[in-house]
Short mmCIF file of C-alpha atoms in Angstrom, two decimals:
data_model
loop_
_atom_site.label_atom_id
_atom_site.label_comp_id
_atom_site.label_asym_id
_atom_site.label_seq_id
_atom_site.Cartn_x
_atom_site.Cartn_y
_atom_site.Cartn_z
CA MET A 1 25.50 8.28 51.19
CA ASP A 2 25.80 6.17 54.34
CA THR A 3 24.53 8.24 57.35
CA ARG A 4 25.13 5.71 60.15
CA PRO A 5 26.97 7.20 63.04
CA THR A 6 30.71 6.47 63.36
CA LEU A 7 30.41 7.10 67.02
CA LYS A 8 28.33 5.36 69.63
CA MET A 9 25.44 7.54 70.77
CA ARG A 10 25.27 7.66 74.60
CA ASN A 11 21.57 8.50 75.11
CA PRO A 12 18.31 9.46 73.28
CA LEU A 13 19.37 13.13 73.27
CA GLU A 14 22.56 12.40 71.25
CA GLU A 15 20.61 10.01 68.93
CA ALA A 16 18.14 12.66 68.26
CA ALA A 17 20.85 15.30 67.53
CA PHE A 18 22.57 12.94 65.16
CA ALA A 19 19.47 12.02 63.27
CA TYR A 20 18.52 15.67 62.95
CA TYR A 21 21.82 17.09 61.83
CA ASP A 22 23.58 14.26 59.97
CA ASN A 23 20.51 13.92 57.68
CA LYS A 24 19.86 17.58 57.23
CA ARG A 25 21.35 17.87 53.66
CA THR A 26 18.63 20.12 52.33
CA ASP A 27 18.91 23.17 54.72
CA PHE A 28 17.35 26.23 53.09
CA ILE A 29 18.25 28.58 55.97
CA ASN A 30 21.76 27.58 56.90
CA LEU A 31 22.97 26.55 53.42
CA GLY A 32 21.15 29.41 51.72
CA LEU A 33 22.58 32.11 54.00
CA GLY A 34 25.97 30.60 54.24
CA SER A 35 26.33 30.64 50.42
CA ILE A 36 26.48 34.46 50.64
CA ASP A 37 30.15 34.36 51.81
CA GLY A 38 31.05 30.78 52.73
CA PHE A 39 30.46 31.04 56.45
CA TYR A 40 27.97 28.45 57.33
CA HIS A 41 26.32 28.92 60.74
CA HIS A 42 24.09 26.87 63.03
CA HIS A 43 23.45 29.64 65.57
CA PHE A 44 21.26 32.70 65.88
CA ALA A 45 22.17 36.26 66.62
CA VAL A 46 22.22 39.17 69.01
CA GLY A 47 22.10 42.90 68.25
CA ASP A 48 19.77 45.05 66.11
CA PHE A 49 19.25 44.97 62.40
CA ASP A 50 18.98 47.67 59.76
CA ARG A 51 15.33 48.50 59.92
CA ARG A 52 15.39 49.98 56.40
CA VAL A 53 15.37 46.48 54.91
CA LEU A 54 11.77 46.14 55.88
CA GLU A 55 10.87 49.19 53.74
CA LEU A 56 12.38 47.99 50.53
CA PRO A 57 10.27 47.16 47.51
CA ASP A 58 9.16 43.55 47.31
CA ASP A 59 11.65 42.64 44.57
CA GLU A 60 14.60 43.66 46.71
CA ARG A 61 13.26 43.06 50.32
CA GLU A 62 13.77 39.31 50.67
CA GLN A 63 17.32 39.24 49.50
CA ALA A 64 18.12 42.16 51.83
CA ILE A 65 16.44 40.50 54.74
CA ASN A 66 18.43 37.32 54.32
CA ALA A 67 21.70 39.20 53.84
CA GLU A 68 21.06 41.10 57.03
CA MET A 69 20.28 37.85 58.92
CA HIS A 70 23.51 36.31 57.84
CA ARG A 71 25.41 39.48 58.78
CA MET A 72 23.94 39.31 62.24
CA GLU A 73 24.77 35.59 62.62
CA THR A 74 28.35 36.22 61.58
CA ARG A 75 28.62 39.10 64.00
CA GLN A 76 27.27 36.97 66.74
CA VAL A 77 30.65 35.14 66.92
CA ASP A 78 32.09 38.53 68.11
CA ILE A 79 30.58 37.85 71.56
CA LEU A 80 32.73 34.77 71.90
CA VAL A 81 35.70 36.71 70.58
CA GLU A 82 35.17 39.48 73.11
CA ALA A 83 34.93 37.05 76.03
CA LEU A 84 37.92 35.09 75.00
CA GLY A 85 40.05 38.26 75.23
CA GLY A 86 43.55 38.22 73.85
CA VAL A 87 44.32 34.85 72.32
CA ALA A 88 47.93 34.21 71.19
CA PRO A 89 48.53 32.74 67.73
CA GLU A 90 50.16 29.68 69.30
CA ALA A 91 46.98 28.97 71.42
CA ARG A 92 44.57 26.21 70.72
CA ILE A 93 40.77 26.51 70.79
CA LEU A 94 38.19 23.73 70.80
CA ASP A 95 34.84 24.42 69.13
CA ALA A 96 32.57 21.84 70.70
CA GLY A 97 29.60 20.98 68.41
CA SER A 98 31.20 22.83 65.46
CA GLY A 99 28.47 22.22 62.78
CA ARG A 100 29.53 23.24 59.31
CA GLY A 101 32.43 25.24 60.55
CA GLY A 102 31.27 28.88 60.67
CA THR A 103 32.43 29.57 64.29
CA ALA A 104 35.64 27.80 63.96
CA PHE A 105 36.65 29.73 60.84
CA LEU A 106 35.70 33.01 62.33
CA LEU A 107 37.67 32.29 65.53
CA HIS A 108 40.70 31.34 63.39
CA ARG A 109 40.29 34.49 61.39
CA ALA A 110 40.17 36.58 64.52
CA PHE A 111 43.20 35.06 66.38
CA GLY A 112 45.20 33.10 63.77
CA CYS A 113 45.43 30.23 66.22
CA ARG A 114 44.71 26.51 65.70
CA VAL A 115 41.06 25.56 66.05
CA ASP A 116 39.68 22.05 66.45
CA GLY A 117 35.94 21.27 65.89
CA VAL A 118 34.31 18.15 67.29
CA ASN A 119 30.91 17.10 66.00
CA ILE A 120 28.91 13.82 65.94
CA SER A 121 27.75 14.51 62.39
CA SER A 122 30.10 12.98 59.86
CA TYR A 123 28.28 14.75 57.05
CA GLN A 124 28.70 18.20 58.67
CA ASN A 125 32.41 17.51 59.42
CA GLY A 126 33.04 16.47 55.79
CA PHE A 127 31.33 19.71 54.70
CA ALA A 128 33.54 21.78 57.00
CA ARG A 129 36.71 20.04 55.89
CA GLU A 130 35.99 20.95 52.29
CA GLN A 131 35.55 24.56 53.46
CA ALA A 132 38.88 24.41 55.31
CA GLU A 133 40.60 23.13 52.08
CA ARG A 134 39.01 25.97 50.11
CA ARG A 135 40.05 28.58 52.65
CA GLY A 136 43.61 27.22 52.73
CA CYS A 137 43.61 26.66 56.51
CA ALA A 138 43.09 22.92 56.75
CA ASP A 139 46.34 22.57 58.59
CA ARG A 140 45.14 25.16 61.27
CA VAL A 141 41.35 24.42 61.40
CA ARG A 142 40.52 20.76 61.75
CA PHE A 143 37.28 18.83 62.34
CA HIS A 144 36.87 15.51 64.06
CA ASP A 145 34.19 12.93 64.11
CA ARG A 146 33.92 12.98 67.98
CA SER A 147 31.45 13.81 70.63
CA MET A 148 31.92 16.83 72.79
CA VAL A 149 31.23 14.56 75.77
CA SER A 150 34.11 12.35 74.88
CA THR A 151 36.61 14.31 72.69
CA GLU A 152 39.48 11.73 72.84
CA PHE A 153 42.05 14.52 73.25
CA PRO A 154 44.77 14.22 75.87
CA ASP A 155 44.44 15.91 79.22
CA ALA A 156 45.27 19.68 79.17
CA SER A 157 45.37 20.00 75.39
CA PHE A 158 43.52 23.29 74.95
CA ASP A 159 43.86 26.82 76.10
CA TYR A 160 40.22 27.64 75.39
CA VAL A 161 36.95 25.79 74.75
CA VAL A 162 33.74 27.34 73.25
CA THR A 163 30.25 26.18 72.68
CA ASN A 164 28.14 28.37 70.43
CA GLU A 165 24.49 27.37 71.11
CA THR A 166 25.28 23.58 71.28
CA THR A 167 24.95 22.66 74.98
CA MET A 168 21.25 21.93 74.65
CA TYR A 169 22.24 18.65 72.89
CA VAL A 170 24.17 17.28 75.80
CA GLU A 171 24.09 16.43 79.47
CA LEU A 172 25.81 19.21 81.25
CA ASN A 173 27.76 17.66 84.11
CA THR A 174 29.44 15.09 81.95
CA THR A 175 30.22 17.56 79.17
CA PHE A 176 31.72 20.26 81.41
CA ALA A 177 33.80 17.58 83.26
CA GLU A 178 35.32 16.70 79.79
CA PHE A 179 35.91 20.31 79.05
CA ALA A 180 37.79 20.70 82.37
CA ARG A 181 39.87 17.64 81.60
CA ILE A 182 41.11 18.90 78.29
CA LEU A 183 41.74 22.52 79.37
CA LYS A 184 45.17 23.57 80.56
CA PRO A 185 45.47 24.94 84.00
CA GLY A 186 43.86 28.41 83.97
CA GLY A 187 42.20 27.60 80.60
CA ARG A 188 38.96 29.32 79.71
CA TYR A 189 35.55 28.07 78.60
CA VAL A 190 33.07 30.35 77.05
CA LEU A 191 29.41 29.43 76.18
CA THR A 192 26.40 31.01 74.51
CA THR A 193 23.05 29.44 74.79
CA TRP A 194 19.35 29.99 75.34
CA CYS A 195 18.00 28.61 78.67
CA ASN A 196 15.10 28.54 80.93
CA ASN A 197 14.80 31.38 83.47
CA ASP A 198 14.40 29.55 86.73
CA ALA A 199 13.10 32.56 88.57
CA ILE A 200 9.96 32.81 86.39
CA ALA A 201 9.41 29.37 84.67
CA PRO A 202 11.74 26.39 85.16
CA ARG A 203 10.07 24.68 82.21
CA PRO A 204 8.13 27.14 80.05
CA PRO A 205 5.92 26.23 77.13
CA GLU A 206 8.21 28.01 74.70
CA ALA A 207 11.14 25.78 75.73
CA GLU A 208 9.02 22.70 75.09
CA ALA A 209 8.14 23.95 71.57
CA ILE A 210 11.89 24.81 70.88
CA ASP A 211 12.97 21.36 71.99
CA GLN A 212 10.44 19.68 69.90
CA HIS A 213 11.46 21.78 66.86
CA TYR A 214 15.21 21.45 67.20
CA HIS A 215 15.30 17.96 68.78
CA CYS A 216 17.17 19.25 71.82
CA HIS A 217 16.77 19.88 75.59
CA THR A 218 16.71 23.54 76.85
CA HIS A 219 18.49 23.50 80.23
CA ARG A 220 17.69 25.73 83.26
CA ARG A 221 19.95 28.74 83.83
CA VAL A 222 20.88 27.50 87.27
CA ALA A 223 21.86 24.15 85.83
CA TYR A 224 24.60 25.83 83.82
CA LEU A 225 26.14 27.51 86.84
CA ARG A 226 25.96 24.40 89.05
CA ALA A 227 27.42 22.22 86.50
CA LEU A 228 30.33 24.56 85.75
CA VAL A 229 31.23 24.83 89.41
CA ASP A 230 30.91 21.06 89.91
CA ALA A 231 33.37 20.59 87.03
CA GLY A 232 35.85 23.04 88.47
CA LEU A 233 35.14 25.69 85.87
CA ILE A 234 34.48 28.92 87.80
CA PRO A 235 32.28 31.48 86.12
CA TYR A 236 33.71 34.95 86.31
CA GLN A 237 31.32 36.67 83.79
CA VAL A 238 27.62 36.04 83.24
CA ASP A 239 25.83 38.21 80.66
CA ASP A 240 22.04 38.17 80.05
CA LEU A 241 21.77 38.94 76.42
CA THR A 242 18.03 38.28 76.17
CA LYS A 243 16.98 41.73 75.03
CA ALA A 244 19.76 41.76 72.37
CA ALA A 245 18.55 38.43 71.04
CA ILE A 246 15.04 39.71 70.25
CA PRO A 247 15.65 41.67 67.03
CA TYR A 248 17.05 38.74 65.18
CA TRP A 249 13.73 36.81 65.56
CA GLU A 250 11.83 39.94 64.70
CA LEU A 251 13.74 40.20 61.38
CA ARG A 252 13.63 36.47 60.69
CA SER A 253 9.74 36.46 61.11
CA HIS A 254 9.66 38.70 57.95
CA SER A 255 11.75 36.21 55.81
CA ARG A 256 10.26 33.66 53.54
CA LEU A 257 12.75 31.31 55.20
CA ALA A 258 10.81 31.62 58.48
CA THR A 259 9.75 28.18 59.94
CA GLY A 260 7.22 29.18 62.47
CA ILE A 261 9.64 28.92 65.46
CA GLU A 262 10.25 32.73 65.32
CA GLN A 263 7.10 33.60 67.36
CA VAL A 264 8.04 31.03 70.00
CA TYR A 265 11.43 32.56 70.56
CA LEU A 266 9.91 36.07 70.62
CA SER A 267 7.33 34.95 73.26
CA GLY A 268 9.92 33.33 75.41
CA TYR A 269 12.35 36.24 75.27
CA LEU A 270 9.72 39.08 75.64
CA SER A 271 8.20 37.36 78.57
CA ASP A 272 11.68 36.61 80.11
CA ARG A 273 10.71 32.97 80.55
CA VAL A 274 13.49 32.02 78.11
CA ASN A 275 16.88 33.75 78.34
CA TYR A 276 19.83 34.11 76.10
CA ILE A 277 23.14 34.12 78.02
CA ARG A 278 26.90 34.10 77.78
CA ILE A 279 29.06 32.62 80.44
CA ALA A 280 32.82 32.86 80.66
CA SER A 281 34.58 30.53 83.13
CA ARG A 282 38.12 29.58 84.11
CA LYS A 283 39.55 26.20 85.20
CA ASN A 284 40.02 26.70 88.84
CA ASP A 285 43.65 25.44 88.97
CA GLN A 286 44.98 28.96 88.52
CA ALA A 287 42.01 31.22 89.00
CA ALA A 288 42.88 34.71 90.05
CA PRO A 289 42.13 35.13 93.75
CA ASP A 290 40.56 38.46 93.41
CA GLU A 291 38.29 37.51 90.49
CA ALA A 292 34.71 37.09 91.56
CA SER A 293 31.71 35.97 89.70
CA GLN A 294 29.68 38.91 88.30
CA THR A 295 26.53 39.21 86.51
CA SER A 296 25.60 41.94 84.03
#
């Protein structure tokens, strides 16, 4: 199969992301876990796991661990659903960096609205389109061979934009300016990501190891806030979910699917040098005057 990009890559970061994901046809973790119920994810998880799975006999333990990992990854999308609030069925959501479609399908299931995914990997988009056909929602959940930095959608096309652990593959200012362009007045953008904790270590060794492993660039926490404001996307909710992100990596370290990156994330999160955050922002055209940025 031809794996040449249909899009022009703008910089080495995008080239690395394309090479990594478009050629990742043998993916024991994401494909293996996704086969459980047809939701294929490319993100991690927050929340605790059922500790009893670690006490099971050897012949049951591995399958139970992997099922629990997948359950956690699927439930992770709930933190986007919660932050989006009440989404009308006639609304439109953009899933930027949509992977094999897991987040987009779960958002559609939650709200019944139209969801568009953009992704530079033609292979992953083809995979997601097949899933949409199987689910009978191809007319409502669509996937496009486009970059999240240049979506090609008209101005003010979307009510909401989400990125689920994908912003480490793009330059923030350019990307957030594109999101602001395609959002309707008062539209919301919600992101989840890991990031460097500026207060402790702007460039910790764990982030360097993560970047090398996933061919990405971990941004500083303050860089997110500055880039959002510069784009006219005003943060009104910032949640530090670092502690809640630790159990997933504890569980994954016990799986035979472990790749070795598990201890790196655990070290980064436990030391607070790397954080896991959720930020909800609103296009400032119609931001509520009494709505102030708050951190929890």
